[in-house]
Coordinates of C-alpha atoms in Angstrom, one line a residue:
M1 CA -4.4 -9.3 -4.4
N2 CA -5.6 -10.7 -0.6
A3 CA -2.8 -12.4 1.4
H4 CA -5.1 -15.5 1.8
D5 CA -5.0 -16.1 -1.7
T6 CA -1.2 -16.9 -2.0
T7 CA -0.6 -18.2 1.9
L8 CA -1.2 -21.3 3.3
E9 CA -3.1 -21.4 6.7
I10 CA -3.0 -24.1 9.4
I11 CA -5.2 -23.4 12.2
P12 CA -5.6 -26.2 15.1
L13 CA -9.5 -25.9 16.6
G14 CA -8.2 -28.5 19.0
G15 CA -6.0 -31.7 19.8
L16 CA -3.0 -29.1 20.5
G17 CA -2.1 -28.5 24.3
E18 CA -4.5 -31.5 25.1
F19 CA -5.9 -35.1 24.5
G20 CA -8.5 -35.1 22.8
M21 CA -10.8 -33.1 19.9
N22 CA -8.5 -33.2 17.6
C23 CA -9.5 -30.9 14.5
M24 CA -7.2 -28.9 12.2
V25 CA -8.4 -26.7 9.1
L26 CA -6.2 -25.9 6.5
R27 CA -7.3 -22.6 4.3
Y28 CA -5.7 -21.6 1.3
G29 CA -7.6 -18.7 -0.5
A30 CA -11.6 -19.0 -0.4
D31 CA -11.3 -22.6 0.0
I32 CA -11.1 -24.4 3.6
I33 CA -10.9 -28.3 4.1
V34 CA -11.5 -29.5 8.0
I35 CA -9.2 -32.6 9.1
D36 CA -11.0 -34.4 11.9
A37 CA -13.5 -33.4 14.4
G38 CA -13.0 -35.0 17.7
L39 CA -14.6 -34.5 21.2
M40 CA -12.8 -34.8 24.5
F41 CA -14.6 -36.9 27.3
S42 CA -15.6 -34.7 30.2
E43 CA -13.2 -34.0 33.7
V44 CA -13.9 -34.1 37.4
G45 CA -15.6 -31.0 38.1
H46 CA -17.7 -30.8 34.7
F47 CA -21.1 -31.1 36.3
G48 CA -23.7 -32.9 34.0
V49 CA -21.2 -32.5 31.2
D50 CA -19.9 -35.5 29.4
S51 CA -17.9 -34.4 26.1
M52 CA -16.6 -31.2 25.3
T53 CA -16.0 -30.3 21.4
P54 CA -13.9 -27.7 19.7
D55 CA -15.4 -24.4 19.1
F56 CA -16.4 -23.8 15.6
T57 CA -17.3 -20.3 15.5
F58 CA -14.4 -19.9 12.8
L59 CA -15.9 -22.3 10.4
E60 CA -19.5 -20.4 10.9
R61 CA -18.2 -17.6 10.6
H62 CA -16.3 -18.9 7.3
R63 CA -19.0 -21.3 6.0
E64 CA -19.1 -20.1 2.6
Q65 CA -15.3 -21.3 2.2
V66 CA -15.8 -24.8 3.8
R67 CA -15.2 -27.2 1.4
A68 CA -15.3 -30.7 2.8
V69 CA -14.1 -32.9 6.4
L70 CA -11.5 -35.4 5.8
L71 CA -11.3 -37.9 8.3
T72 CA -8.1 -39.8 9.3
H73 CA -9.5 -42.8 11.7
S74 CA -12.5 -43.9 13.5
H75 CA -11.2 -42.8 17.1
E76 CA -13.8 -40.6 19.3
D77 CA -11.3 -38.1 19.6
H78 CA -11.2 -37.5 15.9
I79 CA -15.0 -38.1 15.1
G80 CA -17.0 -37.5 18.0
S81 CA -17.7 -33.8 17.4
L82 CA -18.5 -34.3 13.9
P83 CA -22.3 -34.0 14.0
F84 CA -21.9 -30.8 16.1
L85 CA -20.0 -29.5 13.2
L86 CA -22.1 -30.7 10.5
K87 CA -24.7 -28.9 12.3
K88 CA -23.4 -25.7 11.9
V89 CA -21.8 -26.4 8.2
N90 CA -23.1 -29.2 6.4
V91 CA -20.4 -30.2 4.1
P92 CA -19.1 -33.5 2.5
V93 CA -17.3 -35.8 4.4
Y94 CA -14.5 -38.0 3.5
G95 CA -13.0 -40.9 5.3
T96 CA -12.2 -44.9 4.5
P97 CA -14.7 -47.1 4.6
Y98 CA -14.6 -48.4 8.0
T99 CA -14.1 -45.0 9.3
L100 CA -17.2 -43.9 7.4
S101 CA -19.4 -47.2 8.7
I102 CA -18.5 -45.8 12.3
V103 CA -19.9 -42.6 12.0
E104 CA -22.8 -43.7 10.3
P105 CA -25.0 -44.3 13.3
R106 CA -23.8 -41.2 14.9
L107 CA -25.4 -39.1 12.5
E108 CA -28.2 -40.6 11.8
E109 CA -28.9 -40.5 15.9
H110 CA -28.8 -36.8 15.2
H111 CA -30.9 -36.7 12.1
L112 CA -28.2 -35.6 9.6
L113 CA -27.3 -39.4 8.1
A114 CA -30.1 -38.5 5.2
T115 CA -28.4 -35.0 4.9
T116 CA -24.9 -35.5 5.0
Q117 CA -22.6 -36.7 1.9
L118 CA -20.4 -39.1 2.6
H119 CA -18.1 -40.1 0.2
P120 CA -15.4 -43.6 1.1
V121 CA -11.8 -43.4 0.2
R122 CA -9.2 -46.3 0.1
A123 CA -5.7 -45.9 1.3
G124 CA -3.8 -45.3 -2.2
E125 CA -6.9 -43.0 -3.4
T126 CA -6.7 -39.3 -4.2
V127 CA -9.5 -36.7 -3.6
E128 CA -9.8 -33.5 -5.0
V129 CA -11.2 -30.5 -2.7
G130 CA -10.9 -27.0 -4.1
A131 CA -7.7 -25.8 -4.0
F132 CA -6.6 -29.2 -1.9
S133 CA -5.3 -32.3 -3.7
V134 CA -5.8 -34.9 -0.6
E135 CA -3.8 -38.8 -0.7
Y136 CA -5.2 -41.3 1.8
I137 CA -1.9 -43.1 2.8
R138 CA -2.4 -46.3 4.9
V139 CA -0.6 -46.0 8.7
S140 CA -1.2 -48.6 11.4
H141 CA -2.8 -47.8 14.6
S142 CA -4.9 -49.7 17.2
T143 CA -8.3 -49.8 15.2
V144 CA -8.1 -50.5 11.5
D145 CA -8.6 -48.6 8.4
C146 CA -6.4 -45.6 9.3
C147 CA -4.7 -43.3 6.9
A148 CA -2.5 -40.1 7.3
L149 CA -3.1 -37.7 4.5
A150 CA -0.6 -36.1 2.1
I151 CA -2.5 -32.6 1.3
T152 CA -1.0 -31.1 -2.2
T153 CA -1.6 -27.3 -2.3
P154 CA -0.2 -24.5 -4.7
I155 CA 2.3 -23.5 -2.6
G156 CA 3.3 -27.1 -1.2
T157 CA 2.6 -30.6 0.3
V158 CA 1.3 -30.9 4.3
V159 CA 1.3 -34.3 5.7
H160 CA -0.7 -35.0 8.7
S161 CA 0.1 -38.1 10.1
G162 CA -3.0 -38.8 12.3
D163 CA -2.6 -41.3 14.8
F164 CA 0.6 -43.6 14.0
K165 CA 3.0 -46.3 14.9
F166 CA 5.3 -48.3 12.5
D167 CA 3.6 -51.9 13.0
A168 CA 4.7 -54.1 10.0
T169 CA 2.7 -57.1 10.9
P170 CA -0.7 -55.8 12.0
V171 CA -3.5 -58.3 12.9
C172 CA -5.6 -56.9 10.6
G173 CA -5.3 -55.2 7.3
D174 CA -2.2 -53.6 5.7
A175 CA 0.8 -52.5 7.3
I176 CA 1.9 -48.7 7.3
D177 CA 2.5 -47.6 3.7
V178 CA 6.2 -46.5 4.8
E179 CA 7.3 -46.5 0.7
R180 CA 4.5 -44.1 0.1
L181 CA 5.6 -41.7 2.5
R182 CA 9.0 -41.9 1.6
A183 CA 8.0 -41.3 -2.0
V184 CA 6.0 -38.0 -1.0
G185 CA 8.9 -37.0 1.1
R186 CA 11.1 -37.4 -2.2
R187 CA 8.8 -35.5 -3.9
G188 CA 9.3 -32.4 -1.5
V189 CA 6.9 -31.8 1.7
L190 CA 6.5 -28.0 3.0
A191 CA 5.6 -29.3 6.5
L192 CA 4.8 -32.2 8.6
L193 CA 1.9 -32.3 11.1
S194 CA 2.9 -35.7 13.6
D195 CA 1.4 -37.3 16.6
S196 CA 3.2 -36.8 19.7
T197 CA 1.3 -38.6 22.1
N198 CA 3.8 -41.1 23.2
I199 CA 7.3 -38.9 22.5
E200 CA 8.1 -39.7 26.5
R201 CA 8.6 -43.4 25.6
P202 CA 12.0 -44.6 24.1
G203 CA 12.5 -47.1 21.2
Q204 CA 9.8 -48.6 18.9
M205 CA 6.1 -49.5 19.5
P206 CA 5.5 -53.1 19.4
S207 CA 3.4 -55.0 16.8
E208 CA -0.2 -55.7 18.0
R209 CA 1.1 -59.2 17.8
V210 CA 2.7 -58.6 21.0
V211 CA 0.1 -59.4 23.3
I212 CA -0.7 -62.8 21.8
P213 CA 1.8 -64.6 24.3
A214 CA 0.8 -63.2 27.4
L215 CA -3.4 -63.7 26.1
E216 CA -2.3 -67.1 24.8
E217 CA -1.0 -68.5 28.0
I218 CA -3.9 -66.9 30.1
F219 CA -6.6 -69.0 27.7
D220 CA -4.7 -72.5 28.1
R221 CA -4.9 -72.0 32.3
A222 CA -8.2 -70.9 32.5
T223 CA -11.2 -73.2 33.5
G224 CA -13.9 -71.1 33.8
R225 CA -15.3 -68.3 32.0
I226 CA -13.0 -65.8 30.1
F227 CA -14.2 -62.1 30.3
V228 CA -11.8 -60.1 28.1
S229 CA -12.7 -56.2 28.3
C230 CA -10.9 -53.6 25.6
F231 CA -12.2 -50.7 23.9
A232 CA -14.7 -51.5 21.1
S233 CA -12.7 -50.0 18.4
S234 CA -9.5 -52.3 19.5
I235 CA -10.2 -54.7 16.4
H236 CA -6.6 -55.8 16.3
R237 CA -7.5 -57.0 19.9
I238 CA -11.0 -58.6 19.1
Q239 CA -9.4 -60.2 16.3
I240 CA -6.7 -62.1 18.3
V241 CA -9.5 -62.9 21.1
F242 CA -11.5 -64.7 18.0
D243 CA -8.4 -66.7 16.9
L244 CA -7.5 -67.8 20.6
A245 CA -11.3 -68.7 21.0
R246 CA -10.7 -70.9 17.7
Q247 CA -7.6 -72.6 19.1
F248 CA -8.9 -73.5 22.6
G249 CA -12.4 -74.3 21.5
R250 CA -14.5 -71.5 22.8
Q251 CA -17.2 -69.6 21.5
V252 CA -17.3 -65.3 21.8
V253 CA -20.2 -63.4 23.1
A254 CA -20.1 -60.1 22.7
V255 CA -21.4 -58.0 25.4
G256 CA -22.1 -54.2 25.2
R257 CA -23.8 -52.1 22.2
A258 CA -20.7 -50.5 21.0
M259 CA -18.5 -53.9 21.4
E260 CA -21.6 -55.4 19.3
R261 CA -21.8 -52.9 16.8
N262 CA -17.9 -52.8 16.2
I263 CA -17.6 -56.0 15.7
E264 CA -20.5 -56.3 13.0
I265 CA -18.7 -53.3 11.1
A266 CA -15.6 -54.8 11.0
E267 CA -16.8 -57.8 10.0
R268 CA -18.9 -56.3 7.2
T269 CA -16.1 -54.3 5.6
G270 CA -13.8 -57.1 5.9
F271 CA -11.5 -56.2 8.9
L272 CA -12.6 -59.1 11.1
D273 CA -13.0 -63.0 10.3
T274 CA -15.4 -64.3 13.1
A275 CA -15.0 -67.5 12.1
D276 CA -18.7 -68.2 13.2
L277 CA -17.7 -68.2 16.4
L278 CA -19.9 -65.6 17.5
V279 CA -23.0 -66.1 19.5
S280 CA -25.6 -64.3 20.9
A281 CA -25.9 -62.6 24.4
K282 CA -29.1 -64.1 25.1
D283 CA -27.6 -67.6 24.4
F284 CA -24.9 -67.1 27.3
K285 CA -26.4 -69.6 29.9
H286 CA -27.0 -72.2 27.3
Y287 CA -22.7 -72.8 27.4
E288 CA -21.0 -74.0 30.4
P289 CA -18.2 -71.7 31.8
G290 CA -15.1 -73.4 30.1
E291 CA -17.1 -73.1 26.6
T292 CA -17.1 -69.2 26.1
V293 CA -14.9 -66.0 26.4
V294 CA -16.9 -63.2 26.7
L295 CA -15.9 -59.7 24.8
A296 CA -17.0 -57.0 26.9
S297 CA -17.4 -53.1 26.6
G298 CA -16.9 -50.9 29.6
C299 CA -12.7 -51.1 30.5
Q300 CA -12.7 -48.0 31.7
G301 CA -15.0 -48.7 35.1
E302 CA -18.0 -47.0 33.5
P303 CA -21.2 -47.4 35.7
M304 CA -23.4 -48.5 32.8
G305 CA -20.8 -50.2 31.1
A306 CA -21.3 -53.3 30.2
M307 CA -17.9 -54.8 32.4
W308 CA -19.2 -53.1 35.2
R309 CA -23.0 -54.4 35.1
I310 CA -21.6 -58.0 34.6
A311 CA -19.5 -57.7 37.7
D312 CA -21.9 -56.1 39.5
R313 CA -24.6 -58.9 38.4
S314 CA -26.9 -56.5 37.3
H315 CA -26.4 -57.3 33.6
R316 CA -29.5 -59.1 32.3
Q317 CA -27.8 -61.9 30.0
A318 CA -24.1 -62.7 31.2
W319 CA -22.9 -62.9 34.7
M320 CA -19.5 -64.3 36.2
E321 CA -18.6 -66.6 39.1
A322 CA -16.0 -68.1 41.4
G323 CA -13.4 -69.6 39.3
D324 CA -13.7 -67.3 36.2
T325 CA -10.9 -65.1 34.8
V326 CA -11.2 -61.1 34.0
V327 CA -8.5 -59.5 31.8
L328 CA -8.3 -55.5 31.1
S329 CA -6.7 -55.5 27.8
A330 CA -6.6 -51.7 27.7
R331 CA -4.8 -48.7 29.0
Q332 CA -5.8 -46.7 32.0
I333 CA -7.1 -43.3 30.5
P334 CA -6.0 -40.6 32.9
G335 CA -9.1 -39.9 35.3
N336 CA -10.5 -43.2 35.4
E337 CA -8.0 -44.7 37.8
K338 CA -10.5 -45.1 40.4
A339 CA -13.5 -46.1 38.5
I340 CA -11.2 -48.9 37.2
S341 CA -10.4 -49.4 40.6
R342 CA -13.9 -49.9 41.8
L343 CA -14.6 -52.1 38.7
I344 CA -11.5 -54.6 39.8
N345 CA -12.6 -54.7 43.9
R346 CA -16.3 -55.5 42.3
C347 CA -15.0 -58.4 40.2
Y348 CA -13.0 -59.9 43.2
R349 CA -16.0 -60.1 45.2
N350 CA -17.3 -62.6 42.7
E351 CA -14.1 -64.7 43.6
V352 CA -12.5 -64.4 40.0
Q353 CA -8.9 -63.8 38.8
V354 CA -8.2 -60.2 37.4
I355 CA -5.4 -59.7 35.0
D356 CA -4.7 -56.2 33.7
A357 CA -1.3 -54.4 31.7
T358 CA 0.5 -54.3 35.3
Q359 CA 0.7 -58.0 35.5
A360 CA 1.1 -59.4 32.1
R361 CA 1.8 -57.7 28.7
I362 CA -1.9 -57.6 27.2
H363 CA -2.0 -54.4 26.1
V364 CA 0.2 -52.1 23.9
S365 CA -0.5 -48.6 22.7
G366 CA -1.4 -47.8 19.0
H367 CA 0.6 -44.4 19.3
G368 CA 4.2 -44.8 18.3
A369 CA 7.3 -44.2 20.6
Q370 CA 10.2 -42.2 19.8
E371 CA 11.8 -44.6 17.3
D372 CA 8.7 -44.4 15.3
L373 CA 8.3 -40.6 15.3
R374 CA 12.0 -40.6 14.0
L375 CA 11.2 -42.8 11.7
M376 CA 8.2 -40.6 10.3
L377 CA 10.1 -37.8 10.2
E378 CA 13.1 -39.4 8.2
A379 CA 10.6 -40.6 5.8
V380 CA 8.5 -37.7 5.4
R381 CA 11.8 -35.0 5.2
P382 CA 9.7 -31.8 5.9
K383 CA 10.9 -28.5 5.5
Y384 CA 8.8 -27.1 8.6
F385 CA 8.1 -29.7 11.3
I386 CA 4.5 -29.1 13.8
P387 CA 4.2 -31.4 16.6
I388 CA 0.2 -31.8 17.2
H389 CA -1.9 -34.5 19.5
G390 CA -0.5 -34.3 22.9
E391 CA -0.5 -31.8 26.0
Y392 CA 2.2 -28.8 25.8
R393 CA 4.6 -31.2 27.6
Q394 CA 4.4 -33.8 24.7
L395 CA 4.7 -31.0 22.0
Y396 CA 7.6 -29.4 23.4
R397 CA 9.4 -32.8 23.7
H398 CA 9.0 -33.4 20.3
K399 CA 10.2 -30.6 18.9
L400 CA 13.5 -31.2 21.4
F401 CA 13.4 -34.6 20.0
A402 CA 13.2 -32.9 16.3
C403 CA 16.4 -30.8 17.5
Q404 CA 18.3 -32.8 19.3
T405 CA 18.2 -36.2 17.7
L406 CA 17.6 -35.4 14.0
G407 CA 19.4 -31.4 13.7
Y408 CA 16.6 -29.7 13.3
S409 CA 17.3 -25.9 13.2
P410 CA 14.7 -24.9 16.0
D411 CA 13.1 -21.8 13.5
R412 CA 11.8 -25.0 11.5
V413 CA 9.8 -26.5 14.3
L414 CA 6.7 -24.6 15.1
L415 CA 5.3 -25.5 18.7
V416 CA 1.8 -23.7 18.5
E417 CA -1.4 -24.9 20.4
S418 CA -5.1 -24.6 19.5
G419 CA -6.0 -21.4 18.3
D420 CA -2.4 -20.4 16.6
V421 CA -2.2 -19.3 13.2
V422 CA 0.5 -20.8 11.0
V423 CA 1.0 -19.1 7.8
L424 CA 3.4 -20.3 5.2
D425 CA 4.0 -18.5 1.8
G426 CA 6.3 -21.6 0.6
E427 CA 9.5 -20.3 1.5
T428 CA 9.1 -19.5 5.0
A429 CA 6.2 -20.0 8.0
R430 CA 5.2 -17.8 10.5
L431 CA 2.8 -17.5 13.6
G432 CA -0.3 -15.4 12.4
D433 CA -3.0 -13.3 15.1
K434 CA -4.5 -16.0 17.4
I435 CA -8.1 -16.6 16.9
T436 CA -10.1 -17.1 20.1
I437 CA -11.6 -20.5 21.0
N438 CA -13.6 -21.8 23.8
R439 CA -14.7 -25.5 24.9
V440 CA -18.0 -26.5 24.1
Y441 CA -19.7 -28.5 26.7
I442 CA -22.0 -31.6 25.6
D443 CA -25.1 -32.5 27.6
D444 CA -25.1 -36.4 25.9
T445 CA -28.6 -37.1 27.4
C446 CA -29.8 -34.8 25.0
S447 CA -27.1 -33.7 22.6
L448 CA -27.2 -30.2 23.2
E449 CA -24.4 -27.8 23.7
L450 CA -24.2 -26.3 27.0
D451 CA -23.6 -22.8 27.6
E452 CA -20.7 -21.6 29.9
T453 CA -22.7 -19.8 32.3
L454 CA -24.9 -22.7 32.9
L455 CA -22.0 -24.9 33.5
R456 CA -20.7 -22.0 35.9
D457 CA -24.2 -22.0 37.6
R458 CA -23.9 -25.6 38.1
K459 CA -20.6 -25.6 39.7
R460 CA -21.8 -22.7 42.4
L461 CA -24.4 -24.6 43.0
A462 CA -22.4 -27.9 43.9
Y463 CA -19.8 -25.6 46.1
E464 CA -22.0 -23.3 47.7
G465 CA -25.8 -24.4 47.6
V466 CA -28.4 -22.3 46.9
V467 CA -30.9 -20.0 49.1
I468 CA -34.3 -19.2 47.6
A469 CA -36.3 -16.7 49.4
G470 CA -40.1 -16.2 48.6
V471 CA -42.3 -13.0 49.4
A472 CA -45.9 -12.6 48.6
V473 CA -47.3 -9.2 48.5
E474 CA -50.7 -7.4 47.7
E475 CA -51.2 -6.2 44.2
S476 CA -53.1 -3.3 45.4
S477 CA -51.4 -1.8 48.4
G478 CA -47.8 -3.5 48.2
M479 CA -48.1 -4.9 51.9
L480 CA -46.6 -8.1 52.8
L481 CA -49.3 -10.9 53.2
G482 CA -47.0 -12.8 55.4
P483 CA -43.5 -13.7 56.6
P484 CA -40.6 -14.3 54.1
E485 CA -40.3 -18.0 53.0
I486 CA -36.7 -19.4 53.2
T487 CA -35.5 -22.3 51.5
T488 CA -31.8 -23.4 51.3
R489 CA -30.1 -26.6 49.9
G490 CA -26.5 -27.4 50.1
Y491 CA -25.5 -24.6 52.0
L492 CA -23.2 -25.0 54.5
G493 CA -24.1 -24.3 58.3
V494 CA -27.5 -23.6 57.7
D495 CA -29.4 -26.4 56.1
G496 CA -31.9 -27.2 58.6
D497 CA -30.6 -25.1 61.6
E498 CA -33.7 -22.7 62.5
E499 CA -31.8 -20.3 63.9
E500 CA -30.1 -19.5 60.6
I501 CA -33.2 -19.6 58.7
A502 CA -34.6 -17.2 61.0
E503 CA -31.7 -14.8 60.7
L504 CA -32.1 -14.9 56.5
R505 CA -36.0 -14.4 57.2
D506 CA -35.1 -11.2 58.9
V507 CA -32.6 -10.0 56.7
V508 CA -35.5 -10.4 53.6
L509 CA -38.0 -8.7 55.7
A510 CA -35.8 -5.7 56.7
A511 CA -34.8 -5.5 52.8
V512 CA -38.7 -5.7 52.1
E513 CA -39.6 -3.1 54.7
A514 CA -36.7 -0.7 53.4
L515 CA -38.4 -0.2 49.9
P516 CA -41.8 1.7 49.8
P517 CA -44.6 -0.1 49.4
A518 CA -45.6 1.6 46.1
E519 CA -42.2 1.3 45.0
R520 CA -42.8 -2.7 45.4
I521 CA -45.6 -3.2 43.1
N522 CA -44.9 0.3 40.2
G523 CA -40.8 -0.4 40.1
G524 CA -41.5 -4.0 38.7
K525 CA -41.2 -7.4 40.1
E526 CA -37.6 -8.1 38.7
H527 CA -36.5 -4.5 40.7
F528 CA -38.2 -5.9 43.7
Q529 CA -36.2 -9.3 43.5
E530 CA -33.0 -7.8 42.5
H531 CA -33.2 -5.6 45.7
L532 CA -34.2 -8.8 47.7
R533 CA -31.1 -10.7 46.1
L534 CA -28.3 -8.3 46.8
A535 CA -29.6 -7.6 50.6
L536 CA -29.1 -11.6 51.0
K537 CA -26.1 -11.7 49.0
R538 CA -24.5 -9.1 51.1
H539 CA -25.2 -10.3 54.2
I540 CA -24.2 -14.0 53.7
M541 CA -20.7 -12.9 52.3
R542 CA -20.1 -10.5 55.5
V543 CA -21.3 -13.4 57.7
T544 CA -20.3 -16.6 56.3
G545 CA -17.8 -15.8 52.8
Q546 CA -19.7 -18.0 51.0
K547 CA -21.3 -17.2 47.6
P548 CA -24.3 -19.6 46.9
T549 CA -26.7 -19.0 44.4
I550 CA -29.7 -16.8 45.6
V551 CA -33.2 -17.2 43.7
P552 CA -35.4 -14.1 45.2
L553 CA -39.1 -15.0 44.6
V554 CA -41.7 -12.4 44.3
V555 CA -45.6 -13.2 44.2
V556 CA -47.9 -10.6 43.6
V557 CA -51.5 -11.4 44.6

């Protein structure tokens, strides 16, 4: 009997040792399920890369075994790479109604909606997928319709927490179903996979309602327009803004495609009550400053985001003026500090008041702090615990927390990263052979995957520049028809320097003369071009130590 027939494998393809690209694979026998398929936004130095997805090679290799993708909630780091996965492995997708409503337009953009089977699942329902029985359990988070998954297998139950906090009084939807988590725990849980994002924060994460007093005070003081910029997925926050708009007699204007779309979906699926306060952005100009509150996407200072264009006065329908108030009701994602600072500076140029989370309690995290994580562990009471969703330090500290605070034996807490394979047989857990995974880079302008070599070439062009050497030779004789042409771009100390260009021209000329005329023609153009490239490379490396991209061009006339 094959070992896969009697063991459960848990294989993270992303999201462990990094923030984003959350994707977890479970395999039992000939059946594979995938939990979430997220992306990670690009980092500094990723030239022309907008986002990154997990490496789905493992799933492609075992595509006949993949039964379904199960989504925990609608954030980009959990659903963003779904279209790229479905292009490789077309399987049914399960998720809550709101989550699937957010997924649908993304699939349509990739021409996948008509060929993808979407199965809505409500909290409390169970789906059967191959050897797995998966129950959706309501949890609280910063967006709505979020669930943990209780996955029953022939050798035991695995609980995947998704993103969560213990919010007993959410603004929208139902509270986390603690009693159901405890019932699953009493039945016996082989392993818990739990979010580690906020393990470094003590105490319990407050309810989404904690931001209401500060926002209410802002609405009470404001005389001009109020601009609230938050994540378009923050439906709880958006509902609070609508409630305050009603209380203070303002109309709500939504600006930004993501904001408009998410408000429409949340209202349609029953998670948002706009109370007929929503007006079109094209009617913005018809209202007095004290009559509106604008909900704008682009809270991270994105150059093409709605908030930036409003502050920059380049938005066609909305603008800000002296006396208005700007509220940045979101956390600063690491790496976005400079962009947000530029946005704030741009807002101040309009003589407005800017309020962010450093000045008032207008944001609260959707991820549980230490007390929330303790409550999850105590409710589920797993035999084995696997920290997920976080950089290595969060995973490590989550393990220490479980061992030092809750008395878990270190051998019962498995510290793993993306690509590791956890093998469970119902009694024991061990690490199997690691699989090789790489980041896959995406250019969002064309929704294409970028080759690692292409990215490396872009980096070299950015840091070292390019040298283009062109020569023309006569087809019949192989003789040069003129002096070599040298063009440089971004090559330090050479661009525009005639002496340096002349020196490079001499190097090319010497390399041409080193080849007999017959060999220039009969040896093939590729051979001739490589000969010129190597000559330039050696000279430049010897003289400057630089490694520009060298492009030799041979024209045979």
